[in-house]
Every structure is written in structure tokens, then in C-alpha cells.
XYZ file of C-alpha atoms in Angstrom:
562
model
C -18.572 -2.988 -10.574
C -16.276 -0.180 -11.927
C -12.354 -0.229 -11.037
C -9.452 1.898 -12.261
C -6.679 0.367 -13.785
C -3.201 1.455 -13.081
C -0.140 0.514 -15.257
C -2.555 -0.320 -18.015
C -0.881 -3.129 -20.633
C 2.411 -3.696 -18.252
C 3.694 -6.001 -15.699
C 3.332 -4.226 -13.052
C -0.980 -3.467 -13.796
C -2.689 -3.066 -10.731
C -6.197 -3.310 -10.933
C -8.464 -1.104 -7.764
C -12.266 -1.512 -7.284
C -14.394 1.146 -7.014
C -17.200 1.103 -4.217
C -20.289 2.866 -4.050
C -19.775 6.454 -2.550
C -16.718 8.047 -1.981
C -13.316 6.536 -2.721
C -10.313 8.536 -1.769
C -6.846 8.156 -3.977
C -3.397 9.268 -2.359
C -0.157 8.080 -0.689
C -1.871 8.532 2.806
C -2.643 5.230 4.288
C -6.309 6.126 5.136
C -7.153 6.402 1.421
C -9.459 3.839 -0.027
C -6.560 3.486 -2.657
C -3.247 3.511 -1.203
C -0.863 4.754 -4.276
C 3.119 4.356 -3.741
C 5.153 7.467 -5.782
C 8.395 7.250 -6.329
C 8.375 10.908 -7.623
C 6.056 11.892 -4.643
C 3.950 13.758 -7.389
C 0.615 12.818 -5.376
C -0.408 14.590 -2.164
C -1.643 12.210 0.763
C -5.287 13.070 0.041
C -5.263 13.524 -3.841
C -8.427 12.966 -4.991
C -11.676 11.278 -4.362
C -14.050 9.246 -7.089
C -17.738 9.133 -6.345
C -19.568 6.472 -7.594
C -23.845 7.791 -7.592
C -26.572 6.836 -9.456
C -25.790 9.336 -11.637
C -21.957 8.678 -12.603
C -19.247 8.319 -11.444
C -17.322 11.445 -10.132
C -13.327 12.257 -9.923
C -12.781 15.332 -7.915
C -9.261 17.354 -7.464
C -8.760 18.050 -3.025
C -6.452 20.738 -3.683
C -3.360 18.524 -4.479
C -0.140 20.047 -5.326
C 0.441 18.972 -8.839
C -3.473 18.367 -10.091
C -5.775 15.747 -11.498
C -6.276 15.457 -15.247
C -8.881 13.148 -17.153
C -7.826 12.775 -20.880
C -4.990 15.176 -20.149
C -7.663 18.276 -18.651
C -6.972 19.400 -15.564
C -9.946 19.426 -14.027
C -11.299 20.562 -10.293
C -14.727 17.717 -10.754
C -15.378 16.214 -13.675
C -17.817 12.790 -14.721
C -16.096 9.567 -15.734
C -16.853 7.726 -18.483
C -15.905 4.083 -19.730
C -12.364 4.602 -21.063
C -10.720 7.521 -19.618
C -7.558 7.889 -18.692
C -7.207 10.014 -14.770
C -4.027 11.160 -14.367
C -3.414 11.795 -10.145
C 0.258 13.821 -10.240
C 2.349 11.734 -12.511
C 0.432 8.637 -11.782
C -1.854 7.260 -14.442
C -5.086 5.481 -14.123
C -7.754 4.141 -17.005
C -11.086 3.846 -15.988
C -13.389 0.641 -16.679
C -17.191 0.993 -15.814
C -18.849 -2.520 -17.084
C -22.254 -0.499 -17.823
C -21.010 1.846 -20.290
C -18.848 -0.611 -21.941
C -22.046 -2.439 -23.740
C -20.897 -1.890 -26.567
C -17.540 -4.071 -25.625
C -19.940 -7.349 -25.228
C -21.653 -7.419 -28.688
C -20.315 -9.263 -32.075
C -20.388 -7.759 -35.107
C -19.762 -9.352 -38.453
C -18.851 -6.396 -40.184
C -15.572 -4.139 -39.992
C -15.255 -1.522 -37.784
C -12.863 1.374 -37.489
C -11.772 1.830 -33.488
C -9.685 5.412 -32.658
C -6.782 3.736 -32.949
C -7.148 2.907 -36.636
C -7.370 -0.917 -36.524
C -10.181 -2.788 -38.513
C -11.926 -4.707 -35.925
C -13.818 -7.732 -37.059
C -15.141 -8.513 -33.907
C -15.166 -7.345 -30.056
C -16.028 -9.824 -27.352
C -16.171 -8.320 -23.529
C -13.952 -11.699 -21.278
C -16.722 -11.142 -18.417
C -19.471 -12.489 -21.388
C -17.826 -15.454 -22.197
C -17.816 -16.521 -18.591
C -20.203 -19.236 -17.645
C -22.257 -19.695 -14.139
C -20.352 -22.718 -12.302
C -23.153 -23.868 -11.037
C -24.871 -24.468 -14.972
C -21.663 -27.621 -14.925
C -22.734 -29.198 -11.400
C -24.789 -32.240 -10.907
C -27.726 -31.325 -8.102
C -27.878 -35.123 -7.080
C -24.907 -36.995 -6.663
C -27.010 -40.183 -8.081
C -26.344 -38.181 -11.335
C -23.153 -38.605 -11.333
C -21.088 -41.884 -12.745
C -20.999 -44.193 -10.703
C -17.524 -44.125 -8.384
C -16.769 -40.367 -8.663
C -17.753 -37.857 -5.922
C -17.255 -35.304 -8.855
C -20.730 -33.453 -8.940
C -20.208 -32.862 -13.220
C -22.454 -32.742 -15.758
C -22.733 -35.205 -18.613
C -21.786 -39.058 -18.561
C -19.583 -39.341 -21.891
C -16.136 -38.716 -20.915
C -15.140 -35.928 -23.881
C -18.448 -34.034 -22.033
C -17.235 -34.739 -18.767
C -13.319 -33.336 -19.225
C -14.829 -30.584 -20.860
C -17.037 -29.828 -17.827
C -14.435 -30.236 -15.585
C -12.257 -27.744 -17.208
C -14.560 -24.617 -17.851
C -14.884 -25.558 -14.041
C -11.278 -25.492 -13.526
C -11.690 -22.007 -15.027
C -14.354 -20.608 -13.170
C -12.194 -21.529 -10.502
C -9.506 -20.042 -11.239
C -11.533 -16.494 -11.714
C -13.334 -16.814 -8.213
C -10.236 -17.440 -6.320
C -8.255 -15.140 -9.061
C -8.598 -11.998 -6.995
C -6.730 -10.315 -4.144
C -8.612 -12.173 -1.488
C -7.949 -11.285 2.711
C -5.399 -13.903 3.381
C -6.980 -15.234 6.463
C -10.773 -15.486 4.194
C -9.111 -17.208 0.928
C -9.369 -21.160 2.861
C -12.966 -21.089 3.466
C -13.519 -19.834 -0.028
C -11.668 -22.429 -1.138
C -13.386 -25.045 0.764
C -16.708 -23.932 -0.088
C -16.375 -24.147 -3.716
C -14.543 -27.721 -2.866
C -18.186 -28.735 -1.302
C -20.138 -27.498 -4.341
C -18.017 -29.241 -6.934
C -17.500 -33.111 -4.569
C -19.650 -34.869 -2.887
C -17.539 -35.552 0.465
C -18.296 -35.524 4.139
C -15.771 -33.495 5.421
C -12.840 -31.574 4.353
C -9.992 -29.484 5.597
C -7.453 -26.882 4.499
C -3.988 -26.577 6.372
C -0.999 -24.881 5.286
C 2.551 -25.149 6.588
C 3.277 -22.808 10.142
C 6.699 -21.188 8.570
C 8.410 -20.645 11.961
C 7.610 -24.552 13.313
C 7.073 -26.367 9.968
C 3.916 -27.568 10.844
C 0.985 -28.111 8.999
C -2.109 -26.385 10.703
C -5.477 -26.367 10.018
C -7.180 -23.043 8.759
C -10.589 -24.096 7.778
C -12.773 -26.710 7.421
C -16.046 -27.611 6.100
C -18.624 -30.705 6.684
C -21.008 -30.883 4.126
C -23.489 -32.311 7.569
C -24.703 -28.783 8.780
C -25.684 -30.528 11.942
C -21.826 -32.429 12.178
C -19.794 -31.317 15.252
C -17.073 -29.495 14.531
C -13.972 -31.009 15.189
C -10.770 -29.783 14.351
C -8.962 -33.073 14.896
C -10.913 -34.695 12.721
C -8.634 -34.975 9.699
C -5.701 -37.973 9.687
C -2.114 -36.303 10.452
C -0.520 -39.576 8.956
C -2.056 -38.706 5.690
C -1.967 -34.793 5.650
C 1.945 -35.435 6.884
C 2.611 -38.139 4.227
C 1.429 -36.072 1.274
C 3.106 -32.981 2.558
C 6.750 -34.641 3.173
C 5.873 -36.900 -0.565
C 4.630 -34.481 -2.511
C 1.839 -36.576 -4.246
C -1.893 -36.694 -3.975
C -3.435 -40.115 -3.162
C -6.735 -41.758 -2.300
C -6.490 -43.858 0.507
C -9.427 -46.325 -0.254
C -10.216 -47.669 2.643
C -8.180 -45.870 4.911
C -8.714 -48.293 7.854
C -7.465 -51.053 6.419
C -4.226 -49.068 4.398
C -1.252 -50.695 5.618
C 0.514 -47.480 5.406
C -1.725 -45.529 7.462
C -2.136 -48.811 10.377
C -0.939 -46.870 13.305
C -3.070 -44.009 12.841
C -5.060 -43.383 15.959
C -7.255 -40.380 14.268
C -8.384 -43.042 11.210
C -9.717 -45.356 13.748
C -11.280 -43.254 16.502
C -12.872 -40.821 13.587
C -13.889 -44.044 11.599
C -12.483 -42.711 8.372
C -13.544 -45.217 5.492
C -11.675 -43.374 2.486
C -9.570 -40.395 2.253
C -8.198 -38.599 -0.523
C -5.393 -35.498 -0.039
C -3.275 -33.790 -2.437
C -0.140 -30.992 -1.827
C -0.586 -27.253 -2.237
C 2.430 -26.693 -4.422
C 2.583 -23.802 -6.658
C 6.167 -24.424 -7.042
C 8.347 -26.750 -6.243
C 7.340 -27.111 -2.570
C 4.495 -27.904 -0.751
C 3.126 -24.434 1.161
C 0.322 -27.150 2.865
C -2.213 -29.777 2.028
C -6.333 -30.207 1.061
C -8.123 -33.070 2.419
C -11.162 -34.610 2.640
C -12.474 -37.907 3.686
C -15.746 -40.022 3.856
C -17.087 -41.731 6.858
C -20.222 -43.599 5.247
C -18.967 -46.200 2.715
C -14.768 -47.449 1.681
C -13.624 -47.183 -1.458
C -16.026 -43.611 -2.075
C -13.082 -42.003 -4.485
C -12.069 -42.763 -7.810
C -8.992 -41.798 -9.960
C -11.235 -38.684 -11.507
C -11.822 -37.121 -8.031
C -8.170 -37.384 -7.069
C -6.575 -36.054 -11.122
C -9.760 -33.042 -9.985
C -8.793 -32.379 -6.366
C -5.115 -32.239 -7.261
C -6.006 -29.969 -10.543
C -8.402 -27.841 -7.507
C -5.590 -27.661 -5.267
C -2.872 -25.984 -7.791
C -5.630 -23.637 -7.975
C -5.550 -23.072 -4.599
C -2.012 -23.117 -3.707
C -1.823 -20.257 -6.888
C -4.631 -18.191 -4.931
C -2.906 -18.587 -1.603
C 0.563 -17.519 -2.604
C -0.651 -14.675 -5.138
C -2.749 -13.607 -1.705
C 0.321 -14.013 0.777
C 2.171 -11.467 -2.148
C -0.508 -9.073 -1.689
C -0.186 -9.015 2.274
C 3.322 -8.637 1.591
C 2.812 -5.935 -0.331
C 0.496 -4.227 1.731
C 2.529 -4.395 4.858
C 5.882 -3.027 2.098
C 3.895 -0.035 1.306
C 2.511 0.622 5.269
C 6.383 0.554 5.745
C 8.211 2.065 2.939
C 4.944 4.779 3.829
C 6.382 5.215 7.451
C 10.047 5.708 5.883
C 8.531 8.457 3.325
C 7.205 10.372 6.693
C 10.480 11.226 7.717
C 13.176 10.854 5.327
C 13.117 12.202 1.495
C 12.702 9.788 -1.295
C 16.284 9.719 -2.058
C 16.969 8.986 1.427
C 14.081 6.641 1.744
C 15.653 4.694 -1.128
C 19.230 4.467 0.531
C 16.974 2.977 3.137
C 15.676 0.312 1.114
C 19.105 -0.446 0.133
C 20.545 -2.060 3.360
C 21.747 1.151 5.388
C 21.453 -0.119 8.774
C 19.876 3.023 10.543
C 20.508 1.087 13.651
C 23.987 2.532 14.373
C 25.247 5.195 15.724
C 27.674 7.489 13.421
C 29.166 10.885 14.548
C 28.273 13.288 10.934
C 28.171 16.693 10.363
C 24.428 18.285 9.821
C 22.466 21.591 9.308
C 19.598 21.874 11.339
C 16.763 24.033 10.686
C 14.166 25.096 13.835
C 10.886 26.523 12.249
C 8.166 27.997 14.372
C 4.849 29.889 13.903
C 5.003 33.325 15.985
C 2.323 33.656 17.963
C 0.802 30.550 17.630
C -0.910 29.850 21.273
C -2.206 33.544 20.991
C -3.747 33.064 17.475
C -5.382 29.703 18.381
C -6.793 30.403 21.558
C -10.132 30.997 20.478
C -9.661 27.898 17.672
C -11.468 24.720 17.961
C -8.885 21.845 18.687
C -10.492 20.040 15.712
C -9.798 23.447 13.303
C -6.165 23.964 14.887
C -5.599 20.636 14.047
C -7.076 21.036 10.448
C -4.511 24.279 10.044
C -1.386 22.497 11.352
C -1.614 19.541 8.975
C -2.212 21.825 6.083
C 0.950 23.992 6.954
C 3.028 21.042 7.575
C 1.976 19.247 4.507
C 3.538 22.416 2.650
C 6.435 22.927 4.833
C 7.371 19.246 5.063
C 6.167 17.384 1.533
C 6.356 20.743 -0.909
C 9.797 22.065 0.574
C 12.230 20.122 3.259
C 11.806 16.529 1.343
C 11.881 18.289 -2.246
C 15.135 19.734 -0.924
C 16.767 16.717 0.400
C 16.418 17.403 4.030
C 14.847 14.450 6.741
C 12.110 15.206 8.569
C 12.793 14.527 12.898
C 10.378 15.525 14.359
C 7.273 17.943 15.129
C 7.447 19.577 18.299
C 3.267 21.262 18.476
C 3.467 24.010 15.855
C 7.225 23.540 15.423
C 9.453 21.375 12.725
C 13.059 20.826 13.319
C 14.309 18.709 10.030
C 17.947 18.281 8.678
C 20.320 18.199 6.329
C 23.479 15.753 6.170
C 21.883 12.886 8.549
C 21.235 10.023 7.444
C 22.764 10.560 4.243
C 25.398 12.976 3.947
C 25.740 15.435 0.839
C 28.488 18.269 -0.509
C 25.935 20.475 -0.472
C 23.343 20.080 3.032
C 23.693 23.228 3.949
C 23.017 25.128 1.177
C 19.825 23.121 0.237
C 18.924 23.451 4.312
C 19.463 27.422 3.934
C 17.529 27.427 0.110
C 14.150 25.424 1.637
C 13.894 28.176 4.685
C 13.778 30.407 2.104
C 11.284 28.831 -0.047
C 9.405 28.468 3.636
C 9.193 32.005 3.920
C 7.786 32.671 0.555
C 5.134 29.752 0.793
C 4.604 31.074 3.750
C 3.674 34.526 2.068
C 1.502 32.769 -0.180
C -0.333 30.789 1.391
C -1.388 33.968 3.699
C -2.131 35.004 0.058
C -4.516 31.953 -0.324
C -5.952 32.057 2.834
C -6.984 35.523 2.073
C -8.696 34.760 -1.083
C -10.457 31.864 0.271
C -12.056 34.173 3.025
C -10.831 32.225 5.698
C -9.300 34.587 8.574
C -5.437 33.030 8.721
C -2.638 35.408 8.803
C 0.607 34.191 10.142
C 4.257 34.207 10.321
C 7.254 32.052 10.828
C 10.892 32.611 12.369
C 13.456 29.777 11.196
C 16.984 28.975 12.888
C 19.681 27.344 11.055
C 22.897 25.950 12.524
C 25.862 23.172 11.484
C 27.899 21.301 13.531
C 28.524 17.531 14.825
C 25.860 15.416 16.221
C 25.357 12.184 16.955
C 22.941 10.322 14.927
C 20.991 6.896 15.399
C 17.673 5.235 16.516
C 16.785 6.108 20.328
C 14.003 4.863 22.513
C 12.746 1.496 23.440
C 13.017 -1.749 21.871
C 9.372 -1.531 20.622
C 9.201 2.309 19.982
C 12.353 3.512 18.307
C 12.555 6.880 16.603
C 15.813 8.184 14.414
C 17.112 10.973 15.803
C 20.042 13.426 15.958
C 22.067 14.646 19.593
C 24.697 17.201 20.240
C 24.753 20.570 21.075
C 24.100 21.531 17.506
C 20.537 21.009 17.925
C 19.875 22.676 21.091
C 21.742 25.840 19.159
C 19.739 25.876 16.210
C 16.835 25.743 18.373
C 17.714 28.701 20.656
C 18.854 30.350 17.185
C 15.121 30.033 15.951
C 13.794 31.628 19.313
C 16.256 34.365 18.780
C 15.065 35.297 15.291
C 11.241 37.841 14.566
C 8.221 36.535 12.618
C 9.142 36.639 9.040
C 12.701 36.043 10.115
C 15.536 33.662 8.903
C 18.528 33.416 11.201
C 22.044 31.309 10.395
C 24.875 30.692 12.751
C 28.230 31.848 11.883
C 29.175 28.134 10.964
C 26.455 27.609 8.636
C 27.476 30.754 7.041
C 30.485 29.781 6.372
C 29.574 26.720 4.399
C 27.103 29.013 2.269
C 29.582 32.121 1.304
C 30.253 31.045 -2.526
C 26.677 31.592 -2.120
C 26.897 35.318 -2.466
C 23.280 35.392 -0.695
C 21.992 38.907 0.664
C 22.857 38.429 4.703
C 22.905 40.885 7.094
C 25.664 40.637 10.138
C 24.167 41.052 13.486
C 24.987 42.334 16.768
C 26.216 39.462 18.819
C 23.359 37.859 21.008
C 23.211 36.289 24.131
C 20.986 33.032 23.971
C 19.928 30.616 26.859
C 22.326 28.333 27.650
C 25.512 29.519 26.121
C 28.083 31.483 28.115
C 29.420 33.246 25.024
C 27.048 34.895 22.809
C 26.450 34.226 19.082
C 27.406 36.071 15.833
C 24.333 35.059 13.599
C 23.037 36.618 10.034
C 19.871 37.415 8.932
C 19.545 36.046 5.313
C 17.055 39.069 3.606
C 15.250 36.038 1.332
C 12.637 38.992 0.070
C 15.720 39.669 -1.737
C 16.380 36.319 -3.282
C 15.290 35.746 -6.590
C 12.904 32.107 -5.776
C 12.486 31.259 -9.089
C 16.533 31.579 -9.984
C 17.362 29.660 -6.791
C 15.290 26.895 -7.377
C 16.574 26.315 -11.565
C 20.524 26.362 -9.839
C 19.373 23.722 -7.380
C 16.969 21.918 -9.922
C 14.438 21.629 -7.528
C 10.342 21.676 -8.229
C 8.116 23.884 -6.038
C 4.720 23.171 -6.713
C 4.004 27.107 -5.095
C 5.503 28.428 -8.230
């Protein structure tokens, strides 16, 4: 099966399988590959890589800042064996097992590779493997006599040799980011096809009681009834709080086990367990016992099942990482939808967003003029469609590129600010530079729109004012949302409803946080807005007159527009 490979060579290599059909790469959590960026260089919905009978297929979905194979940028382009896709600033290399033939054979004779090395041989890992299953015994009246092991050969050097290309084959089944919840039954059912036992059960430690619990279990009876309780808790407990694997030969009769209820009632003749420790504590136990005959196990099952279950323990903690992970990114991806990444990383720091702090902010109120008019006669699926791709420029291309936090959307509205959570010398000029740069992407994507045939024309009207607020989570204690209150925001909002499409309008306060600025305003009459007895003295700020490309090099900031 292909897979990219990202991080190629380093420690932090992550390696993503490729399904048939379409597999869609971005930071949106709905993508077949979920990428975290730091640099938020890759749009939610990136890319996508077909896999058909005919290739395998990257193609670009618009993104901001492109996909390139071998350094191209490219719109669609075929994959082959070796190439590197670069998504944004995040790199990939592509490995397709049938085009890499040439990777699996020997050759006795130099080669020259692009890199300039003289190779004297290549062999592909995946070739050297061998089928478990060409080790195993098929009757257990093969094996030597005492050992449940089901391993080929009777000479000892033949059998340790067995046992660990085994051991290995192990390792590579389980060696892969398994569900969590599916990695004990795997592990039990290679258990079965390497030992002859009757039962056996895998329980790992309940974090919050300390427990060992049982999360799967297999008899190697189709027909047996399952049983949870079937196992011995004065063995699985002994081993746990001990540390060591042991065979209990004829469990019955160990003196250490006498006033275990479970050994007598389930008739348990020999038992063997051993820790899952892939450090230096046990994370939970495997065992498995034998009803039919005592003294079933011998000191090679218990050295293999202790071996099998380091293996294990290694799978299980690699796999709890990767949940860990997975449930990091689904929150750190939450953070990114609101905050900037230099805000997000504050975040990640410790700031406790839970309390409330009186700060200073600039909000900005942005609305489309004439929106319920112009969609009217919209699908709700297409108006939909529209909004997210406006946002996505508004929000991801301009407010987090300028340091501002996103609070909320309010339909076709965005209200976002500057100064809250993290506070900054210079929030209100970035807030008054990205309405700008809204108002020119705004231009262009009209520009777009037009060129694409589609039949979008519209306009926005933005309202900036600064002042105190309040600032800290509000809601519920299982929906929270961080938010800012105070009569600044109510202003700013009544500002925005007070300025024409193609309009940017700033409070008298903002303006005076902005006048080193020298930017092109224009004073205005003073204006009477709903629910202030005094009216306002706001400024139109003329942005056709601003020189975007000058304004973003002073503020060092990246517009993908330009």
C-alpha cells in the first residue's frame, strides 16, 4: 500500500497511509490526513491524493500558498515512487511499494544512485520479512515435549532462532498505530497462533481506580462460554504488584494461590502470567491458563510469553501516545479556530484563559452589505459554500496573520480583536492594517469570482473601536466560549452599521492610538448611533489610498492575496 512520509530521516517522521480513492491533506479535522502547522502555511482543505488504477494523483484545492512535487507547483500532477510533495511549507516523500521494484533486487555489481554513492547492493526491509506462520508448528504433537510453544524445529539453536524471527514478526504486526481499544485482541490472537493454551486474557491497569481490568480475551474452544471471570485475580494481582512472570504449575495445589476461589470453581490446572512493563512499571498483565492437564507450561513458554508481552506493553503504550496525540491536535485544532498561532502558543504555555482580566482591546465589526438580499434566491447549501470561502480569507489569510483572535461569527458577520487574550504595543494598528487588507481581498476576490464566471459581487463595511472590556470564558460548565464584554463592543458594532459597503469606519479612540500612523482618514460629521445619548466623531480611513504592499513590509506580515 502507498503512504507519504513526513519528516523524512528525523525524529519526529510520521508515516500516513494512503487508501484507495480520494485522500484529503490539510489542518481541517475532516481530512483523511490531519497535518498540524505551526506556520499555518496549509489551508484546511489543501490538497487531495487519488490513488486509481492508473496512479496515484496529488491535486492543488485552491490553497493559499500551493502544492509543489519536486519543487513544481503544480494544479494535478501523477506521483511517482520517490517524490517529494510539498503542501505550504510542509514536506512529504512519497513511497508506492509497486514502483519501487527496483528497491527489492541485489545486485553484485556497483551502481551509481543520484546522490553519488557507489551502491553495492539495495535490499527493500518489506523482502526480508518472513510469513509467521512458515515458523509455527500446525500440531502441537510437533512440538517438544513440555512447551505449549507452537515452533518449528526440535534442536534448540533452531528453536531460539525460530522464536526470534517470531519475536520480530511480532514486533512489525503490532508495530503500527493500531485503534487503542482494537490493539488487545490483536494481541491475543497472535498469542493463540504462536501457544497452545486454552484460554487467555489481556487486562491493563484502570488509571483512575488502579485496577486491573480485562479488555479481551480469547479461548482457543470456539464453542467455550465466554466468561469474563474466568481468569485468577490472585495471580493477575500478584504479577502486577511483583513485577515478574511465573508459571503456576498446578495452580490448584500452589500454596500461594490456596485461597483463590476463581482457581477452584474454574478448575484451573496451570497458569502462566507475565507484567506489561515497557518501563519500569507495570501498565497491566497477559494471562493464560490450561484446564485439561497440571504442569502444561515449561520455562520456554514463560522466557516467550514474557519476551511476547514487552512486545505488547511497547504496542500498547506507543498506541495510548498516538490517542494522545490525536486528541492534542483535535485540541490545539480548536485553539487555532479562534486565537492566532502566537496566541495559540501562549495558550499552550499555561495562560489560564479561565479568568477574568479587565484589558484594553480594538474591536473590529465586519459585515457583508446586502447579504439577506443577495442570497435570497441562494441555495442554503451554496450560501453556505460562499460564507466559508469568505471567512476562510477574512479569518485565516488576514485577522490571524495580523495577530488579532477570532470571537465569534454572528451569520455573515465577524467581530475579532486585538489586545485580548494577549495584549500587544501595537493592537490597534495591526486591527486597523487587516480591515484594510479586508477591503482589498475583498476587491479581489470580486476580481476572482468574476473570472471564474461565477455571479458574486459583494461588499463589506468594517467598524473599529478601543476601549476596556472585560475578558474571560462565559457560558456553562460544559459549553464555555472566550469572550470579551463592555460597552466597547456594542460600539464597534453600531460603528460597523454606521459605515457604507466598501466602507472602513474608526472611533475617535482608536484614532488616536493610530495617528503616528499618518494614514489617509477623513473626519466625519458627528453621528448619532443606537444606543448612545451623545453622538460619535468617527473617521473614514480612504484604504484605496494606502499603499498594501508598503503596509504589509512595515508590519512584516504575509498576505497570500499579494
Amino acid at each position: 500500500m502507498p503512504y507519504i512520509i513526513q519528516n523524512q530521516g528525523t525524529p519526529q517522521e510520521r508515516i500516513c497511509d494512503l487508501r484507495q480513492g480520494v485522500n484529503t491533506i490539510g489542518r481541517g479535522l475532516d481530512n483523511s490526513i490531519v497535518v498540524e502547522d505551526d506556520a499555518r502555511s496549509l489551508s484546511r482543505h489543501h490538497a487531495e491524493i487519488h490513488l486509481t488504477d492508473r496512479g496515484i494523483y496529488v491535486t492543488d484545492l485552491n490553497s493559499s500558498n500551493g502544492t509543489f512535487v519536486n519543487q513544481t507547483k503544480i494544479v494535478q500532477q501523477k506521483l511517482n515512487h520517490g517524490d517529494t510533495v510539498q503542501f505550504g511549507s510542509v514536506i512529504f516523500s512519497l513511497v508506492d511499494d509497486l514502483q519501487a521494484t527496483a528497491s527489492s533486487v541485489t545486485s553484485q555489481t556497483p551502481t551509481s544512485s543520484n546522490s553519488g554513492l557507489s551502491i553495492l547492493m539495495r535490499v527493500s526491509p518489506e523482502k526480508s520479512r518472513v510469513n509467521m506462520q512458515d515458523l509455527l508448528q500446525q500440531n502441537q504433537q510437533l512440538a517438544p515435549k513440555g512447551s505449549v510453544l507452537l515452533i518449528q524445529g526440535n534442536d534448540e539453536t533452531q528453536r531460539t532462532s525460530a522464536k526470534l524471527r517470531v519475536l520480530l514478526e511480532v514486533s512489525q504486526e503490532l508495530s503500527s498505530p493500531e485503534a487503542y481499544s482494537a490493539l488487545p485482541e490483536k494481541i491475543l490472537e497472535l498469542l493463540l497462533k504462536i501457544m497452545s493454551v486454552d484460554r487467555a486474557v489481556l487486562l491493563l491497569v484502570n488509571e483512575k481506580t488502579g485496577q486491573l481490568e480485562p479488555k479481551a480475551y480469547k479461548f482457543s474452544d470456539p464453542n467455550a462460554t465466554a466468561d469474563l471471570d474466568f481468569y485468577s485475580r490472585k495471580i493477575t494481582n500478584f504479577v502486577l504488584k511483583q513485577g515478574d512472570a511465573i508459571i503456576s504449575d498446578d495452580a490448584s495445589l500452589d500454596r500461594r494461590f490456596d485461597s483463590s476461589q476463581s482457581i477452584i470453581q474454574q478448575s484451573i490446572q496451570a497458569a502462566m502470567c507475565a507484567p506489561l512493563k515497557p518501563r519500569d512499571h507495570a501498565i497491566g498483565v497477559l494471562y493464560v491458563d490450561n484446564l485439561s492437564r497440571g504442569h502444561a507450561y515449561h520455562k520456554e513458554d514463560l522466557e516467550f510469553l514474557s519476551s511476547l508481552a514487552n512486545q505488547a506493553a511497547i504496542a500498547i503504550e506507543n498506541a495510548n501516545l498516538y490517542r494522545n496525540m490525536q486528541a492534542e491536535v483535535i485540541r490545539r485544532a480548536k485553539l487555532e479556530r479562534f486565537f492566532p498561532a502566537a496566541v495559540s502558543q501562549k495558550i499552550e504555555e499555561g495562560w489560564d484563559l479561565n479568568r477574568i482580566v479587565e484589558t484594553e482591546v480594538t474591536a473590529l465589526f465586519s459585515d457583508i452589505s446586502g447579504f439577506t438580499e443577495m442570497t435570497s434566491q441562494m441555495q442554503p447549501r451554496k450560501v453556505l459554500e460562499f460564507l466559508n470561502e469568505y471567512f476562510k480569507v477574512m479569518v485565516e489569510d488576514i485577522v490571524f496573520p495580523f495577530g488579532g483572535t477570532l470571537e465569534k461569527y454572528i451569520a455573515d458577520a465577524l467581530l475579532a480583536v486585538w489586545g485580548s487574550p494577549y495584549q500587544k504595543d501595537d493592537d490597534a494598528t495591526m486591527a486597523v492594517n487587516a480591515a484594510i487588507a479586508m477591503q482589498w481581498a475583498m476587491r479581489q476576490l470580486n476580481q476572482e469570482w468574476t473570472a471564474q464566471g461565477r455571479d458574486l459581487q459583494i461588499q463589506i463595511h468594517i467598524g473599529l473601536n478601543t476601549g476596556m472590556v472585560a475578558s474571560g470564558n462565559i457560558g456553562s460548565e460544559n459549553l464555555i466560549q472566550y469572550t470579551n464584554i463592555g460597552d466597547t463592543m456594542n460600539v464597534a458594532s453600531r460603528i460597523c452599521t454606521a459605515a457604507q459597503a466598501g466602507e472602513v469606519f474608526i472611533s475617535e479612540s482608536t484614532m488616536s492610538k493610530i495617528s503616528v500612523l499618518n494614514l489617509p482618514l477623513e473626519k466625519l460629521d458627528l453621528i448619532k448611533v443606537k444606543g448612545k445619548d451623545e453622538p460619535l466623531q468617527l473617521y473614514r480611513v480612504l484604504w484605496e489610498n494606502v499603499d498594501l504592499r508598503e503596509m504589509l513590509s512595515k508590519t512584516k506580515t504575509i498576505f497570500p492575496k499579494i
